[in-house]
Coordinates of N, CA and C in Angstrom, one line a residue:
T8 N 184.0 197.2 1.1 CA 183.5 197.9 1.4 C 182.6 198.7 2.3
F9 N 181.2 198.1 2.0 CA 180.4 198.3 3.0 C 180.5 198.6 4.6
E10 N 181.7 197.6 4.8 CA 182.0 197.9 6.2 C 182.8 198.8 6.5
D11 N 183.4 199.1 5.8 CA 184.3 200.2 5.9 C 182.9 201.7 6.2
V12 N 182.0 202.0 4.8 CA 181.3 203.5 4.5 C 180.7 202.8 6.9
V13 N 180.1 201.5 6.8 CA 179.2 201.3 7.8 C 180.0 201.8 9.0
R14 N 181.4 201.8 9.0 CA 182.1 202.6 10.3 C 181.9 203.4 10.3
G15 N 181.8 204.4 9.4 CA 181.6 206.1 9.4 C 180.8 206.3 9.9
L16 N 179.5 205.9 10.1 CA 178.4 206.7 10.3 C 177.7 205.8 11.7
R17 N 176.9 207.5 11.9 CA 177.0 207.6 13.4 C 175.8 205.7 14.1
H18 N 174.9 205.7 12.9 CA 173.6 205.4 13.8 C 173.4 203.3 12.8
A19 N 174.4 203.8 12.5 CA 173.9 202.1 11.2 C 175.4 201.2 11.9
R20 N 175.0 200.1 12.5 CA 175.8 199.3 13.0 C 176.4 198.2 12.4
S21 N 174.9 198.0 11.4 CA 176.0 196.4 10.2 C 175.5 197.2 9.1
I22 N 176.0 195.9 7.8 CA 175.9 196.2 6.5 C 174.9 195.4 6.5
D23 N 172.8 194.7 7.3 CA 172.3 194.4 7.3 C 171.7 195.1 6.5
F24 N 170.6 195.3 5.2 CA 170.1 196.6 4.2 C 167.7 195.9 5.3
R25 N 168.2 197.0 6.4 CA 166.4 196.5 6.8 C 165.3 196.7 5.5
S26 N 165.5 196.8 4.8 CA 164.1 197.0 3.6 C 164.6 197.9 2.6
V27 N 163.5 196.9 1.5 CA 163.4 197.0 -0.1 C 162.9 198.0 0.2
R28 N 163.7 199.2 -0.4 CA 163.1 200.3 -0.4 C 163.8 201.3 -1.5
L29 N 163.4 202.5 -2.9 CA 163.9 202.7 -4.5 C 165.7 203.8 -3.0
P30 N 166.0 204.3 -4.7 CA 166.7 205.3 -4.1 C 166.6 206.4 -3.0
P31 N 167.5 207.0 -2.9 CA 167.1 208.2 -1.3 C 167.1 209.3 -2.8
F32 N 166.4 208.8 -3.2 CA 166.6 210.1 -4.3 C 166.8 211.3 -4.0
G33 N 165.8 211.9 -3.4 CA 166.6 213.7 -3.5 C 167.4 214.2 -2.4
S34 N 168.2 212.6 -1.6 CA 169.5 212.8 -1.3 C 170.4 213.2 -2.1
L35 N 170.2 212.3 -3.1 CA 171.2 212.4 -4.0 C 171.2 212.6 -5.7
L36 N 170.5 213.4 -5.5 CA 170.3 214.4 -6.5 C 171.6 215.5 -6.6
P37 N 172.2 215.4 -5.9 CA 173.7 216.2 -5.9 C 173.9 215.7 -6.4
L38 N 174.0 214.9 -6.3 CA 175.2 214.0 -7.9 C 175.5 213.5 -8.2
F39 N 174.4 213.9 -9.3 CA 173.5 213.7 -10.8 C 174.9 213.5 -11.5
P40 N 175.2 215.1 -11.3 CA 176.2 215.6 -11.9 C 177.5 215.5 -12.0
R41 N 178.2 214.9 -10.5 CA 179.0 213.9 -10.3 C 179.0 212.6 -11.4
I42 N 177.6 212.3 -11.4 CA 177.7 211.1 -12.0 C 177.7 210.3 -13.5
D43 N 177.3 212.3 -14.1 CA 177.3 211.8 -15.8 C 178.4 212.6 -15.9
A44 N 179.4 213.0 -14.6 CA 180.8 214.0 -15.6 C 182.0 212.8 -15.3
L45 N 181.2 211.6 -14.8 CA 182.2 210.0 -14.6 C 182.4 210.0 -16.4
L46 N 181.0 209.6 -16.5 CA 180.9 209.9 -18.0 C 181.9 209.9 -18.2
A47 N 182.1 211.0 -18.4 CA 182.9 211.9 -20.1 C 184.3 211.9 -18.8
V48 N 184.8 211.7 -18.4 CA 185.8 212.3 -16.9 C 186.9 211.2 -16.6
R49 N 186.4 208.6 -16.8 CA 187.1 208.3 -16.9 C 188.3 208.0 -15.3
D50 N 187.9 208.7 -14.2 CA 188.9 208.8 -13.0 C 188.9 207.8 -12.5
A51 N 189.5 206.8 -12.0 CA 189.1 205.7 -11.3 C 189.0 206.7 -10.2
L52 N 189.7 207.2 -9.1 CA 189.7 208.1 -7.7 C 188.5 208.8 -8.0
F53 N 187.5 208.6 -9.2 CA 186.5 209.8 -8.6 C 185.0 209.6 -8.9
A54 N 185.5 207.9 -9.5 CA 185.0 207.2 -9.5 C 184.4 206.2 -8.5
E55 N 185.9 205.7 -7.9 CA 184.9 205.4 -6.5 C 184.5 205.8 -5.8
D56 N 185.0 207.7 -5.3 CA 185.6 208.8 -4.8 C 182.9 208.6 -4.3
L57 N 183.0 208.6 -5.3 CA 181.5 208.5 -6.0 C 180.9 207.3 -5.6
A58 N 181.4 206.3 -5.7 CA 180.8 204.8 -5.6 C 180.3 204.9 -3.3
L59 N 181.7 204.9 -2.9 CA 181.0 205.4 -1.3 C 180.8 206.3 -0.8
A60 N 180.0 207.9 -1.7 CA 179.3 208.9 -1.7 C 177.7 208.0 -1.4
V61 N 178.1 207.9 -2.5 CA 176.1 206.3 -3.1 C 176.2 205.8 -2.0
A62 N 177.1 204.6 -1.6 CA 177.3 203.6 -0.7 C 177.3 203.7 0.5
A63 N 176.7 205.8 0.8 CA 176.8 206.3 2.2 C 175.6 206.6 2.9
E64 N 175.0 207.1 1.6 CA 173.9 207.5 1.6 C 172.8 206.7 1.9
A65 N 172.9 205.5 1.4 CA 172.2 204.6 0.7 C 171.8 204.0 2.3
V66 N 173.5 203.7 2.9 CA 173.9 203.2 4.6 C 172.4 203.3 5.4
R67 N 172.6 205.0 5.4 CA 172.9 206.3 6.2 C 170.8 206.3 6.2
V68 N 170.5 206.2 4.6 CA 168.6 206.9 4.3 C 167.9 205.0 5.0
D69 N 168.6 203.7 4.9 CA 168.2 202.4 5.0 C 167.9 202.3 7.4
H70 N 168.9 203.8 7.4 CA 168.9 203.2 9.8 C 168.1 204.4 9.5
E71 N 167.2 205.1 8.9 CA 167.0 206.3 9.7 C 165.2 206.3 10.0
T72 N 164.2 205.5 8.9 CA 163.0 205.3 10.0 C 163.1 204.7 10.9
D73 N 161.3 205.4 11.4 CA 161.2 204.8 13.2 C 159.5 204.6 12.9
D74 N 158.7 203.9 11.6 CA 157.3 203.8 11.1 C 157.9 202.7 11.9
A75 N 155.5 202.5 11.7 CA 155.5 200.8 12.0 C 156.1 201.2 10.2
P76 N 156.9 198.9 10.1 CA 156.5 198.5 9.1 C 155.4 198.6 8.3
S77 N 156.0 198.9 7.2 CA 155.3 198.6 6.2 C 155.1 197.6 5.9
D78 N 153.1 196.4 4.6 CA 153.4 195.4 3.8 C 153.5 196.3 3.2
A79 N 153.8 193.8 2.3 CA 153.1 194.2 -0.1 C 152.1 195.1 -0.5
R80 N 151.0 195.0 0.4 CA 149.8 195.3 0.4 C 150.1 197.5 0.3
D81 N 150.5 197.5 1.4 CA 151.2 198.8 1.0 C 151.2 199.6 0.6
E82 N 152.7 198.9 0.4 CA 153.9 199.6 -0.7 C 153.1 199.3 -1.9
A83 N 151.9 197.9 -2.0 CA 151.7 198.8 -3.7 C 151.4 199.9 -4.1
R84 N 149.6 199.9 -3.0 CA 149.4 201.2 -3.4 C 149.8 202.2 -2.9
V85 N 151.3 202.4 -2.0 CA 151.8 203.7 -2.5 C 152.1 204.0 -3.9
G86 N 153.1 202.3 -5.3 CA 153.1 202.9 -6.1 C 152.4 202.9 -6.7
K87 N 150.7 202.9 -6.5 CA 149.6 203.2 -7.1 C 150.4 205.5 -7.2
A88 N 149.8 205.6 -6.3 CA 150.4 207.0 -6.2 C 151.6 207.3 -6.9
L89 N 153.2 206.5 -6.3 CA 154.3 207.0 -6.8 C 154.3 206.4 -9.2
E90 N 152.6 206.2 -9.5 CA 152.9 206.3 -11.3 C 151.9 207.4 -11.5
A91 N 151.6 208.4 -10.7 CA 150.5 209.1 -10.8 C 151.5 210.3 -10.2
I92 N 152.4 210.2 -10.2 CA 153.4 210.9 -9.3 C 154.7 210.7 -10.1
G93 N 155.1 210.5 -10.9 CA 155.6 209.5 -12.3 C 155.3 210.5 -13.7
T94 N 153.7 210.9 -13.7 CA 153.2 210.8 -14.6 C 152.4 212.7 -14.9
N95 N 152.8 212.7 -13.6 CA 151.6 214.2 -13.0 C 152.3 215.1 -12.4
Y96 N 153.8 215.4 -12.3 CA 154.8 215.8 -11.2 C 154.7 217.3 -11.7
R97 N 153.9 217.2 -12.8 CA 154.2 219.2 -13.4 C 153.4 219.9 -12.9
D98 N 151.9 218.8 -12.7 CA 151.0 219.4 -12.1 C 151.0 220.0 -10.1
P99 N 149.9 220.5 -9.9 CA 149.8 221.4 -7.9 C 149.0 219.4 -7.7
L100 N 150.1 218.6 -6.4 CA 149.3 217.7 -6.4 C 148.8 218.0 -5.0
T101 N 148.0 217.0 -4.7 CA 148.9 217.4 -2.8 C 148.8 215.8 -2.1
I102 N 149.2 215.8 -0.6 CA 149.8 215.3 0.1 C 147.5 213.4 -0.6
A103 N 146.8 214.7 0.2 CA 145.3 214.3 0.4 C 144.4 213.7 -0.9
G104 N 145.4 212.9 -1.9 CA 144.7 213.6 -3.0 C 145.8 212.0 -3.9
L105 N 146.9 212.6 -3.2 CA 147.6 211.2 -2.9 C 147.5 209.6 -2.6
A106 N 147.3 210.2 -1.2 CA 147.1 209.2 -0.3 C 145.3 208.6 -1.2
A107 N 144.7 209.6 -1.6 CA 142.9 209.2 -2.1 C 143.6 208.1 -3.1
I108 N 144.6 208.2 -3.9 CA 144.8 207.4 -4.9 C 145.1 206.3 -4.7
S109 N 146.1 205.9 -4.1 CA 147.0 204.8 -3.1 C 145.4 203.8 -2.0
G110 N 144.6 204.6 -1.8 CA 143.8 204.1 -1.3 C 143.8 203.7 0.4
L111 N 144.6 204.6 0.8 CA 145.2 204.8 2.7 C 144.7 205.9 3.5
S112 N 144.7 206.0 4.1 CA 144.4 207.8 5.3 C 145.7 208.0 5.1
V113 N 145.7 210.1 4.7 CA 146.7 210.2 4.9 C 147.9 210.3 6.1
R114 N 147.6 210.1 7.3 CA 149.0 209.5 7.7 C 150.0 208.1 7.4
R115 N 149.1 207.5 7.3 CA 149.6 206.0 6.5 C 150.1 206.1 5.3
F116 N 149.8 206.9 4.7 CA 150.6 207.4 3.2 C 151.2 207.7 3.8
A117 N 151.9 208.5 4.4 CA 153.3 209.7 4.1 C 153.7 208.9 5.0
S118 N 153.1 207.4 5.8 CA 153.9 206.5 6.6 C 154.5 206.3 5.1
V119 N 154.0 205.4 4.7 CA 154.6 204.6 3.6 C 155.3 204.7 2.5
F120 N 155.0 205.6 2.6 CA 155.5 206.3 1.1 C 157.0 206.8 2.0
R121 N 157.8 207.3 2.7 CA 158.0 207.3 3.2 C 158.7 205.7 2.5
Q122 N 158.6 205.4 3.8 CA 159.5 204.0 4.0 C 160.3 203.0 2.3
V123 N 159.2 203.4 1.2 CA 159.4 202.7 -0.3 C 160.7 203.4 -0.5
T124 N 160.5 205.8 -0.3 CA 160.7 205.9 -0.8 C 162.0 207.0 -0.2
S125 N 161.9 206.5 0.8 CA 163.3 207.1 1.9 C 163.2 208.8 2.1
E126 N 161.9 209.2 1.3 CA 161.5 210.6 1.6 C 160.6 211.0 1.4
T127 N 160.3 212.6 1.9 CA 158.5 212.1 1.4 C 157.7 213.0 0.1
P128 N 156.5 212.7 0.7 CA 156.4 213.0 -1.1 C 156.4 214.5 -1.2
Y129 N 156.7 215.3 -0.5 CA 156.7 216.4 -0.8 C 158.1 216.7 -1.2
R130 N 159.1 216.2 -1.4 CA 160.6 215.9 -1.9 C 160.1 215.6 -2.7
Y131 N 160.6 213.7 -2.6 CA 160.2 213.4 -3.7 C 159.8 213.9 -5.1
V132 N 158.4 215.0 -4.9 CA 157.8 215.4 -6.5 C 159.2 217.0 -6.7
L133 N 158.7 217.5 -5.6 CA 160.0 218.2 -5.8 C 161.7 217.8 -7.1
S134 N 162.6 216.8 -6.2 CA 163.6 216.0 -6.8 C 163.2 216.2 -8.1
L135 N 162.3 214.9 -7.8 CA 161.4 214.7 -9.8 C 161.1 216.1 -10.7
R136 N 160.4 216.9 -10.4 CA 160.7 218.2 -11.0 C 162.2 219.0 -11.0
L137 N 162.7 218.9 -10.4 CA 164.5 219.6 -10.5 C 165.3 218.2 -11.3
L138 N 164.5 217.5 -11.1 CA 166.1 216.5 -12.2 C 165.3 216.1 -13.8
A139 N 163.2 217.1 -13.3 CA 163.8 217.1 -15.2 C 164.0 218.8 -15.0
A140 N 164.0 219.5 -14.6 CA 164.3 221.0 -15.5 C 166.0 220.2 -15.1
A141 N 166.5 220.2 -14.9 CA 168.6 219.8 -14.4 C 168.8 219.2 -16.8
D142 N 167.7 217.9 -17.0 CA 168.4 217.1 -17.7 C 167.7 218.1 -18.9
R143 N 166.6 219.8 -18.8 CA 165.9 220.2 -19.7 C 167.1 221.4 -20.0
L144 N 167.5 221.4 -19.1 CA 168.7 222.5 -19.3 C 169.6 222.3 -20.1
C145 N 170.5 220.8 -19.4 CA 171.3 220.3 -20.0 C 171.5 220.0 -21.8
R146 N 170.0 220.0 -22.6 CA 169.6 219.1 -23.4 C 168.6 220.3 -24.8
T147 N 168.2 221.5 -24.0 CA 167.8 222.4 -24.4 C 168.8 223.9 -24.6
E148 N 167.5 225.0 -25.7 CA 168.1 225.8 -25.4 C 167.6 226.8 -25.2
E149 N 166.1 225.9 -24.2 CA 164.7 227.3 -23.6 C 165.1 228.1 -22.6
P150 N 164.2 229.1 -22.6 CA 164.5 230.3 -21.7 C 164.9 229.4 -20.4
V151 N 165.9 229.7 -19.4 CA 165.6 228.4 -18.1 C 163.9 229.2 -17.6
L152 N 163.2 229.7 -17.7 CA 162.1 230.1 -16.8 C 160.8 229.6 -17.8
Q153 N 160.9 229.0 -19.5 CA 160.4 228.4 -19.5 C 160.5 227.3 -19.3
V154 N 161.7 226.8 -19.1 CA 162.0 225.2 -18.4 C 161.0 224.4 -16.8
A155 N 161.2 226.0 -15.7 CA 161.0 226.1 -14.6 C 159.9 225.8 -14.5
L156 N 158.9 226.8 -15.2 CA 157.7 226.7 -15.3 C 157.0 225.5 -16.2
D157 N 157.7 224.8 -16.8 CA 157.4 223.3 -17.8 C 157.4 222.4 -16.6
C158 N 158.4 222.0 -15.4 CA 158.2 220.9 -14.7 C 158.2 221.8 -13.5
G159 N 156.6 222.4 -13.4 CA 156.3 222.3 -12.1 C 156.7 224.1 -11.5
F160 N 157.3 224.4 -11.3 CA 157.6 225.1 -10.4 C 157.0 226.7 -10.9
G161 N 156.1 227.7 -9.8 CA 155.3 228.7 -10.1 C 156.0 229.7 -10.4
D162 N 156.7 230.0 -10.4 CA 158.3 231.4 -10.1 C 159.6 230.6 -10.5
L163 N 160.4 231.7 -11.5 CA 161.3 232.2 -11.5 C 162.7 231.9 -10.3
S164 N 162.5 232.5 -9.2 CA 162.9 232.6 -8.3 C 163.4 231.6 -7.6
E165 N 161.8 231.1 -7.0 CA 161.3 229.8 -5.8 C 162.4 228.9 -6.7
F166 N 162.2 228.5 -8.2 CA 162.8 227.4 -9.3 C 164.3 227.8 -9.1
T167 N 164.6 229.1 -9.6 CA 166.4 229.4 -8.8 C 167.0 229.3 -8.0
R168 N 166.5 228.9 -6.3 CA 166.7 229.1 -5.1 C 166.6 227.9 -5.2
R169 N 165.8 226.6 -5.4 CA 166.0 225.0 -4.7 C 166.4 224.9 -6.2
F170 N 167.0 225.2 -7.2 CA 167.9 224.7 -7.8 C 168.9 224.6 -7.3
H171 N 169.3 225.6 -7.4 CA 171.1 226.1 -6.5 C 170.6 225.2 -5.0
A172 N 170.1 225.6 -4.1 CA 169.9 224.3 -2.5 C 170.4 222.9 -3.3
R173 N 170.0 223.1 -4.2 CA 170.1 221.4 -4.5 C 171.0 220.9 -5.3
F174 N 171.5 221.9 -6.2 CA 172.5 221.5 -7.1 C 174.1 221.9 -7.3
G175 N 173.5 222.9 -5.7 CA 175.0 224.6 -6.0 C 175.2 224.8 -6.8
L176 N 175.1 225.3 -7.7 CA 175.1 226.0 -8.9 C 173.4 226.4 -9.8
P177 N 173.8 228.2 -10.1 CA 172.4 228.7 -10.2 C 171.7 227.9 -11.5
P178 N 170.8 227.3 -12.1 CA 170.1 226.7 -13.6 C 171.3 227.3 -14.8
N179 N 171.4 228.7 -14.9 CA 172.4 229.3 -15.9 C 174.1 228.6 -16.4
R180 N 174.2 228.6 -14.6 CA 175.6 228.1 -15.3 C 176.1 226.8 -14.8
Y181 N 174.4 225.3 -14.5 CA 174.5 224.8 -14.3 C 174.8 224.2 -15.9
R182 N 174.3 224.9 -16.3 CA 173.2 224.4 -17.8 C 174.9 224.8 -18.2
R183 N 176.0 225.5 -19.1 CA 176.8 226.2 -19.6 C 178.2 225.1 -18.8
L184 N 177.8 224.6 -16.7 CA 179.0 223.4 -17.1 C 178.7 222.1 -17.3
Y185 N 177.0 221.4 -17.1 CA 177.3 220.5 -18.2 C 176.3 220.1 -19.2
R186 N 176.0 221.0 -20.4 CA 175.7 220.7 -21.2 C 176.1 220.0 -22.2
R187 N 174.8 219.5 -22.4 CA 175.4 217.9 -23.2 C 176.6 218.0 -25.1

C-alpha cells in the first residue's frame, strides 16, 4: 500500500521514512471528522480511502524538510516547548518565548520544531486551538463565541474564518453534523 502511495507523490522516491516525528497534525486535521465518522459508518471502502489519505500525507511531509538535521538533545528541548504549548495553547504565545523555554535560539527552535512536528509553531498552536474548539462544539451547547474565546481566539470572525478553512464547514454547521 505504501509503495502505491509513494508512486503517486512527486518528491518521494522510496518508502523509507527519513525521520521520526510527530504526525503532521495540521495537515491531517481536516481528516479528523472523517475519522470520527468512520467509527459510526464502518464502511471498508471509506476506511481504505481514509487510510490512503493519512499514509500519503505522512510520506509527503516526511520528504519535504530541507533544514539541518536535528539531534536528540535539540528534539528533547523542543519537547519542553511542546509540553508548554499543550498546557497553554489558549494563551498568547510567542516563538521567542517558546524558544526560551527550549533553550534554543529562535531560528534553531523554529527549524527543529518543524522537523519534530512537521509544522511551524504558529500552525501547530492554531491546530491545537481548532481541534479543541471542534471537540467542544461536538460535546457542549456552549455558544460558538464562548468556545472561540476559551480556545484562544480573539474574536468570532477570525475563529469562524479559520475553522471553515480547516474543516470546510462553519462552526455551527460542523456542530450539527458531528454532534456526539
